[in-house]
Short mmCIF file of C-alpha atoms in Angstrom, two decimals:
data_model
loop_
_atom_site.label_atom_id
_atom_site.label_comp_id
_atom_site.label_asym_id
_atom_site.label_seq_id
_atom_site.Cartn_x
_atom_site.Cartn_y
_atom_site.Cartn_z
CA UNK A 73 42.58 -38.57 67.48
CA UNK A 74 39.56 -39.77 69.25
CA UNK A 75 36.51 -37.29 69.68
CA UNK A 76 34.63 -37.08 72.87
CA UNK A 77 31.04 -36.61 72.51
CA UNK A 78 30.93 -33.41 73.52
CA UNK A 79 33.01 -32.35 70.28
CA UNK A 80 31.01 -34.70 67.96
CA UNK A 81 27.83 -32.26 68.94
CA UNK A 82 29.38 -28.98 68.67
CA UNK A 83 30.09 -29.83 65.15
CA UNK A 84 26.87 -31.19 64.45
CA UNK A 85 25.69 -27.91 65.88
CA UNK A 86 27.58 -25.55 63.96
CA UNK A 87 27.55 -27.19 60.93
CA UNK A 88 23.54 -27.34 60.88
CA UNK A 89 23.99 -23.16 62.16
CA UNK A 90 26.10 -22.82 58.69
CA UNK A 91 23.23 -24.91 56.78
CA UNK A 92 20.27 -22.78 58.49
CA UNK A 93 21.91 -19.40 58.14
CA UNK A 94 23.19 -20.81 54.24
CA UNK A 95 19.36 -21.15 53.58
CA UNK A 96 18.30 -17.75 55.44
CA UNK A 97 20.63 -15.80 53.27
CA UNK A 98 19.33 -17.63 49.99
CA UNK A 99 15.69 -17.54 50.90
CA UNK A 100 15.38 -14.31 52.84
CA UNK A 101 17.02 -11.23 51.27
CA UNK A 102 18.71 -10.27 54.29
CA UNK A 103 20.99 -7.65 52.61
CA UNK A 104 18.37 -6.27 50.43
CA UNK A 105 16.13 -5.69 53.84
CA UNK A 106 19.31 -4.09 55.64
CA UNK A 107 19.19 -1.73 52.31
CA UNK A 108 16.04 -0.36 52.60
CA UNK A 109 16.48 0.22 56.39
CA UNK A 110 19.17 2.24 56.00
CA UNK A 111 17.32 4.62 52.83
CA UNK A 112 14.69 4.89 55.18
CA UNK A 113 11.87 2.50 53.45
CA UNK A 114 10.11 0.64 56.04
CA UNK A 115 9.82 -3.09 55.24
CA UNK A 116 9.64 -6.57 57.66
CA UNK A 117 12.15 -9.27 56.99
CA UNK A 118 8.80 -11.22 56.87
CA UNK A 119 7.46 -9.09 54.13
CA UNK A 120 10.29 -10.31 52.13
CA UNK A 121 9.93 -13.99 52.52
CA UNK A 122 6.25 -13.17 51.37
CA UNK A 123 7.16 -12.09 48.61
CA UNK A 124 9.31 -15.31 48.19
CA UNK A 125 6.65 -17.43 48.85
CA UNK A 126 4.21 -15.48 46.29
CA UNK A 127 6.97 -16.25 43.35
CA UNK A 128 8.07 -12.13 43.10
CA UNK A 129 11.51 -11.19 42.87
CA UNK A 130 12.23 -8.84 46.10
CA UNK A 131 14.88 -6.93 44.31
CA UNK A 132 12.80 -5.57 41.44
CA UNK A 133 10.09 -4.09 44.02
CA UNK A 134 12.49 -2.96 46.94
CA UNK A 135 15.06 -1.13 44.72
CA UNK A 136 12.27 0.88 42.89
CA UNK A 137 10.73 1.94 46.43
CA UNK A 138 13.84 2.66 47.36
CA UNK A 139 14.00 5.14 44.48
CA UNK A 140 10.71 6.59 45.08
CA UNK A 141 11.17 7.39 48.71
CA UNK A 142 13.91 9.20 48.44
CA UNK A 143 12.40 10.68 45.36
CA UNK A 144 9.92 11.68 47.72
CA UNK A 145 7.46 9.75 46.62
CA UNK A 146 4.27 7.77 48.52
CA UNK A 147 3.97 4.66 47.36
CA UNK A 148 3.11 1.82 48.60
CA UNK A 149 4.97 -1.65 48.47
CA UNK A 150 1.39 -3.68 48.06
CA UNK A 151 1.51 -1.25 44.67
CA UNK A 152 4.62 -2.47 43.45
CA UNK A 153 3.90 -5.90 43.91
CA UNK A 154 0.34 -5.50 42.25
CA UNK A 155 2.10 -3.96 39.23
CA UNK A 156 4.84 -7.03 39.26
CA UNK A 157 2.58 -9.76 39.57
CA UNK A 158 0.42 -8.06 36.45
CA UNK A 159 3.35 -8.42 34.30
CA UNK A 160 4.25 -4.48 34.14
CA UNK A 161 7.91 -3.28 34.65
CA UNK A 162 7.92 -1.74 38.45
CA UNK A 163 11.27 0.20 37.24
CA UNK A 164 10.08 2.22 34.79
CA UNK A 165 7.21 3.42 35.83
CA UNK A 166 8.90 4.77 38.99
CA UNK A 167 11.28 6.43 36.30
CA UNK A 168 8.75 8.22 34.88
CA UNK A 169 6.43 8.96 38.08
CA UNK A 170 10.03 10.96 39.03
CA UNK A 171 10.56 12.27 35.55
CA UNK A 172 7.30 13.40 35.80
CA UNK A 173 7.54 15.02 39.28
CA UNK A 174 10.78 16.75 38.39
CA UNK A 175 9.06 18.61 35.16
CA UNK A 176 5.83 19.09 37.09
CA UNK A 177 3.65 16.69 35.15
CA UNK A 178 0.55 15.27 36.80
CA UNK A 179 1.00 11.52 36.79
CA UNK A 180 -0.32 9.51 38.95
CA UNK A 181 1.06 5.86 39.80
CA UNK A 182 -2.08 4.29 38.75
CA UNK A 183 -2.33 6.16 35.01
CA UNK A 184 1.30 5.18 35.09
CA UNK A 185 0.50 1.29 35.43
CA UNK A 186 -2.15 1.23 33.04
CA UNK A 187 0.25 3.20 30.49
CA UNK A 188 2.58 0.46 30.96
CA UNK A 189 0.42 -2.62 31.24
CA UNK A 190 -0.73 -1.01 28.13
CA UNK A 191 2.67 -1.66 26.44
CA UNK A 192 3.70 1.83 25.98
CA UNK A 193 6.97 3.16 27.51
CA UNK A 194 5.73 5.83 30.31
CA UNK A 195 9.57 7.10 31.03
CA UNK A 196 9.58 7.56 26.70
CA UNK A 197 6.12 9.41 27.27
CA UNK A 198 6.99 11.66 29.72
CA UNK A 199 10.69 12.41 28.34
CA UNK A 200 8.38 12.89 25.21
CA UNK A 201 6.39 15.76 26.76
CA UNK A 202 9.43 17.55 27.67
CA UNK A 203 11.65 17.42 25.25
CA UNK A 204 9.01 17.21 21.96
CA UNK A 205 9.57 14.11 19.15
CA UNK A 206 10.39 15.27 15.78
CA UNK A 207 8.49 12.31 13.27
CA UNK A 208 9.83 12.97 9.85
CA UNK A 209 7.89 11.64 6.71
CA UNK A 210 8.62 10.21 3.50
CA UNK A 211 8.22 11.83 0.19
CA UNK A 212 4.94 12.40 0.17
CA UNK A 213 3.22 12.77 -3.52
CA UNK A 214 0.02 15.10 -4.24
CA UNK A 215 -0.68 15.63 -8.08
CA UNK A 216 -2.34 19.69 -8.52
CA UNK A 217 -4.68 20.78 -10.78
CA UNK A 218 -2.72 21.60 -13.76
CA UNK A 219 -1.46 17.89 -13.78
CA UNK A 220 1.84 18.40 -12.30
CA UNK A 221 3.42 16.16 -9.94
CA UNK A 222 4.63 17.58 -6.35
CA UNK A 223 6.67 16.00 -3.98
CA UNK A 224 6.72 16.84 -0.65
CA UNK A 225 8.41 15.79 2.70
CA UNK A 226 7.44 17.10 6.54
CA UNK A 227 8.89 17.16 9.60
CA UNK A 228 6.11 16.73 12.11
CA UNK A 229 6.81 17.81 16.01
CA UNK A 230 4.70 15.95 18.40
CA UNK A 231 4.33 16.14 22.63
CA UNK A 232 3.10 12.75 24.15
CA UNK A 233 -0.39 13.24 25.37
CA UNK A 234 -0.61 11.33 28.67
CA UNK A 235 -3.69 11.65 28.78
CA UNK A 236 -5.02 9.93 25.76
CA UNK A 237 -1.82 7.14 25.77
CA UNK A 238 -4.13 4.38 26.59
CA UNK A 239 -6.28 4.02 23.72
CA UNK A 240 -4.80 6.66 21.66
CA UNK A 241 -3.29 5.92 17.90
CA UNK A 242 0.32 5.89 17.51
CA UNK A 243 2.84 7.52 14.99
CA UNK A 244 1.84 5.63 11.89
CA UNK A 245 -1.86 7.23 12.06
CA UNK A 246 -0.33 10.49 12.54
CA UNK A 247 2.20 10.45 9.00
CA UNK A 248 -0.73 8.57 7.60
CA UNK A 249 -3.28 11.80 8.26
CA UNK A 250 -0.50 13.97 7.72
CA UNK A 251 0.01 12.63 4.31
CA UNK A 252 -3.39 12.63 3.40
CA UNK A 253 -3.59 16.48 4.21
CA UNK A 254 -0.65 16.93 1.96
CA UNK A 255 -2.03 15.25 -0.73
CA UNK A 256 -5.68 17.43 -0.79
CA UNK A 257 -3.61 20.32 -0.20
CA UNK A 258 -1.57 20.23 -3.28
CA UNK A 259 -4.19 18.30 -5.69
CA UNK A 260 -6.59 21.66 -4.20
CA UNK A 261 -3.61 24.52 -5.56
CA UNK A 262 -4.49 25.63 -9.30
CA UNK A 263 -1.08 25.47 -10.43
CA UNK A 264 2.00 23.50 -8.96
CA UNK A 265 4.00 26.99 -8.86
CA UNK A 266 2.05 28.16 -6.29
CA UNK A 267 3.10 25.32 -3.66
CA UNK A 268 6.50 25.79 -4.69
CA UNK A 269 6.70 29.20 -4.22
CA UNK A 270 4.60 28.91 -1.04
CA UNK A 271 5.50 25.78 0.83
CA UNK A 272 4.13 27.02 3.99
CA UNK A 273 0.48 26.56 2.24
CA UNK A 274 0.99 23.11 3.20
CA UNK A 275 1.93 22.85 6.66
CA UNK A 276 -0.82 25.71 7.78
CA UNK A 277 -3.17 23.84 5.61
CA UNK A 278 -2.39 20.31 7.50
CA UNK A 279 -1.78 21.91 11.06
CA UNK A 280 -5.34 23.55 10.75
CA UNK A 281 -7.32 20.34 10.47
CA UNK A 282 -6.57 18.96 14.17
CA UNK A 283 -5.00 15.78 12.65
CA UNK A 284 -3.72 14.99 16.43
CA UNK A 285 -7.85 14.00 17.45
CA UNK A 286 -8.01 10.47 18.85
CA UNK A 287 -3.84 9.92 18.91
CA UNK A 288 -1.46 9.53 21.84
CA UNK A 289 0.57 12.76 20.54
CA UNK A 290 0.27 16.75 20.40
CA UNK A 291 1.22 18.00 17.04
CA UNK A 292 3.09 21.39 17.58
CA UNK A 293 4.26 22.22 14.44
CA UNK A 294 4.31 20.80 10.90
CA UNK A 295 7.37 22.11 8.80
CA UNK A 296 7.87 21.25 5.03
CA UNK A 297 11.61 20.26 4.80
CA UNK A 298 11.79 19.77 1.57
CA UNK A 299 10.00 19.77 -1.90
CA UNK A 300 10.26 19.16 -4.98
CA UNK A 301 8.79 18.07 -8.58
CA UNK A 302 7.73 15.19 -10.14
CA UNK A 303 6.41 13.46 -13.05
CA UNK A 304 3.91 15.65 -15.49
CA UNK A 305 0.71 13.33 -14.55
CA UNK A 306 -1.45 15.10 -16.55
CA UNK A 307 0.32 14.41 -19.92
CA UNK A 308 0.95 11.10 -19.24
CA UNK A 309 -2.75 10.40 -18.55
CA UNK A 310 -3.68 12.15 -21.86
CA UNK A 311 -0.97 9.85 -23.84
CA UNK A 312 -1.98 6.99 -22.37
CA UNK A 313 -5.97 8.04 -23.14
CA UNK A 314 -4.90 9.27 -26.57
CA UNK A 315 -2.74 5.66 -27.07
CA UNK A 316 -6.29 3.98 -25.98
CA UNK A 317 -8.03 5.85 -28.48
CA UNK A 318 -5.92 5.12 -31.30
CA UNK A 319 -6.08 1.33 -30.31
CA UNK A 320 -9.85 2.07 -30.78
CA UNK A 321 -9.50 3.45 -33.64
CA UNK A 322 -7.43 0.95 -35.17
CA UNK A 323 -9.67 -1.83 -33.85
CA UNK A 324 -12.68 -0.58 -36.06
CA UNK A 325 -11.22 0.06 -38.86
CA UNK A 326 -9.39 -3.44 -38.78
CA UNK A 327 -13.31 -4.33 -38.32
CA UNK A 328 -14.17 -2.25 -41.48
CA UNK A 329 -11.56 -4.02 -43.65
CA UNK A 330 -12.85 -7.49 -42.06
CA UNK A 331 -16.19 -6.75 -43.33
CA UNK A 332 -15.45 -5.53 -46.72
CA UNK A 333 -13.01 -8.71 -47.65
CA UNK A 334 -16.22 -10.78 -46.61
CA UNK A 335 -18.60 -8.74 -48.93
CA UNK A 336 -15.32 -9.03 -51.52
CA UNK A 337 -15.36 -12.52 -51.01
CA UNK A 338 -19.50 -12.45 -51.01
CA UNK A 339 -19.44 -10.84 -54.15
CA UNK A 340 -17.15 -13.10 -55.84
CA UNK A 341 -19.24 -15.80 -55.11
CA UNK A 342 -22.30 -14.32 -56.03
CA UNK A 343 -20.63 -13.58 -59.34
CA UNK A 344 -19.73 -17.28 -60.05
CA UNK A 345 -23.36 -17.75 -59.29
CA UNK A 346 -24.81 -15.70 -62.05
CA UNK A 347 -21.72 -16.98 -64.47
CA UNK A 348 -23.05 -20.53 -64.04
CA UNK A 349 -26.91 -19.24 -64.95
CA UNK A 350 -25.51 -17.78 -68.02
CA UNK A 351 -23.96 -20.89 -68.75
CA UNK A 352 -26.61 -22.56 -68.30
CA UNK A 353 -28.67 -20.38 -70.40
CA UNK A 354 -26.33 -21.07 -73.23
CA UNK A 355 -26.36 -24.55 -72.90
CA UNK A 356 -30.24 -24.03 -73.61
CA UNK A 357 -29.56 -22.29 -76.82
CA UNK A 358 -29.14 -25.32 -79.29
CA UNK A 359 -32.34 -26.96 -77.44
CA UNK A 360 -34.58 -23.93 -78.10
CA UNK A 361 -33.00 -23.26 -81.79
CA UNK A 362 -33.77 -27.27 -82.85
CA UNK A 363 -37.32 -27.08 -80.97
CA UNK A 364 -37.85 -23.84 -83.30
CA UNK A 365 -36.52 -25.72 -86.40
CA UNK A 366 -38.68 -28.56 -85.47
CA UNK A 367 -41.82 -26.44 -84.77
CA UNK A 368 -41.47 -24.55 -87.84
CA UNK A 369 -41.04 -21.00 -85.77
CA UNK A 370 -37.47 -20.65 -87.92
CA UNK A 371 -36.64 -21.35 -90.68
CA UNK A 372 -33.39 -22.73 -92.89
CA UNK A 373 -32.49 -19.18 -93.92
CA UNK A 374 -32.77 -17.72 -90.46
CA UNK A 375 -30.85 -20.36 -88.87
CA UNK A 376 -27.88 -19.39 -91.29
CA UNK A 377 -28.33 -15.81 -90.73
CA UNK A 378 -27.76 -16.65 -87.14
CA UNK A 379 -24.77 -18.65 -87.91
CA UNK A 380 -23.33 -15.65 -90.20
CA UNK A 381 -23.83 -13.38 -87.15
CA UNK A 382 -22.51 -15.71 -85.06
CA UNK A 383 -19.39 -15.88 -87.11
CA UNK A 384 -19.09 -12.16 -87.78
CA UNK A 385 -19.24 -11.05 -83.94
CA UNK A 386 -16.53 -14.19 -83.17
CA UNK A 387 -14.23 -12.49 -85.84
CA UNK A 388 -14.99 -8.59 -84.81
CA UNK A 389 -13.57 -10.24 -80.87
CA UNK A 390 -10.64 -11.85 -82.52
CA UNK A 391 -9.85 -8.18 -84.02
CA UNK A 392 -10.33 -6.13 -81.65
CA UNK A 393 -8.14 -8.39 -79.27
CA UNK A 394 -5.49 -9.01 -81.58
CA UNK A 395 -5.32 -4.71 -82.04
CA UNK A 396 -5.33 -4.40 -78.02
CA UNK A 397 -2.35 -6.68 -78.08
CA UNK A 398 -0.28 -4.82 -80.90
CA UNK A 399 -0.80 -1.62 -79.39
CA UNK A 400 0.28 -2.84 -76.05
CA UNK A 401 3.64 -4.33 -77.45
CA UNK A 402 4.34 -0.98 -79.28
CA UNK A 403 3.58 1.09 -75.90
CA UNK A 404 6.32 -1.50 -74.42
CA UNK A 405 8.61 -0.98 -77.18
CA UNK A 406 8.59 2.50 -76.63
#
């Protein structure tokens, strides 16, 4: 079958009418733009490819405007794009601009942005200050003044201040300054039976002292949930102080008994000392008793006296040892 030219160029036309409306459909968000005509938002086809040609997603600024008008809200689609092109999430913060309408919040869209450019979640805020958080703490341990350990745990309730969200601390400063108020209030009670028996102590105590200056949050209410008791501090610190003492203690007189075995040990040595003088001296003896003989100071009869004496002390020692021993055998044979 031969084609006249005629047919040959209505084909050519309609297949480059499929190509061009292939690439209006993919480039221009024709049913997205037929959307918002029929909710009412007021948009030009044009308006769309801009945002094509400026790299942002129609979708994720039409459908939120979409929301928001028939929300009843005014907002703008330059304002949407603004917030899109910053890197915020367009979604959410129309979310919470109609949370916030609904409960009667003052919120404004651009307190909104800067929430979320922030990297908090506005809708989470703003549910937040309508239906309050509940931030529950760990044990939280406090030592009072009679040395015993209390434990204590809190529930905290909190409202999202929108107000102070940019800028503000989160939860972690809140349990941290609720802790510390714990901890003063209990190490301030005289005796540990008087937080038990009056747990709210605490919480008034804690709730009094504004802890929620400077965060993103509200505190409403601080309840102990539970409480209960710990180790006795106080002993333990005076065992462990009494343990150092005795290590003390035991470190001098190890000191003591040092110093006396070297003044044992000095003596000794100081006793050998004088034993080798007297030996000395002895040896001296003969010397001075022939220099006497030879000088005529003594003579032959008092040189044998000496002997005699000599002799007669010798046999006295021999005696008297010889007795010590028989009277020691005897004691052992009884």
């Amino acid at each position: 079958m031969v084609l006249d030219p005629g047919s040959i160029g209505l084909l050519i036309g309609l297949g480059v009418l499929i190509i061009f409306l292939a690439v209006l459909f993919t480039f221009v968000p024709v049913m997205l733009w037929i959307s918002a005509l029929a909710a009412g938002v007021k948009i030009g086809i044009f308006e769309l490819v801009g945002m094509r040609l400026r790299r942002v997603i129609p979708a994720r600024v039409v459908n939120p405007l979409i929301k928001a008008v028939k929300a009843g809200l005014d907002l703008s689609t330059s304002k949407l794009e603004g917030h899109y092109l910053a890197g915020g999430n367009v979604d959410r913060v129309v979310n919470a601009l109609i949370a916030a309408q609904r409960a009667n919040i003052d919120l404004s869209f651009e307190r909104a942005a800067a929430i979320d450019l922030a990297g908090r979640d506005v809708l989470e805020a703003v549910q937040m200050s309508v239906n309050p958080k509940v931030i529950e703490t760990p044990f939280i341990a406090g030592v009072a003044m009679d040395g015993i350990e209390v434990k204590a745990k809190a529930r905290i309730t909190v409202r999202a201040n929108i107000d102070r969200l940019v800028g503000g601390a989160g939860e972690d400063t809140v349990i941290a300054r609720v802790g510390e108020g714990i901890v003063s209030t209990i190490g301030s009670a005289h005796n540990h039976k008087k937080v038990l028996e009056n747990p709210d102590m605490i919480s008034q105590t804690v709730l009094s002292k504004g802890l929620d200056a400077g965060t993103a949050f509200e505190i409403l209410s601080i309840d102990i949930a539970d409480i209960d008791i710990g180790k006795n501090i106080g002993a333990e610190l005076q065992t462990d102080q009494a343990e150092a003492d005795k290590k003390i203690a035991q470190a001098k007189a190890e000191e003591r008994r040092a110093m006396a075995v070297a003044q044992e040990q000095e003596m000794k040595a100081r006793v050998e000392e004088m034993r080798a003088k007297v030996v000395e001296a002895e040896a001296e003896v003969p010397m001075a008793l022939s220099d006497a003989l030879r000088k005529g100071h003594m003579g032959v009869m008092d040189y044998m006296n000496y002997q005699n004496v000599m002799a007669d002390t010798d046999m006295r020692g021999s005696i008297s040892k010889a007795t010590g021993e028989d009277d020691s055998n005897e004691k052992r044979g009884q």
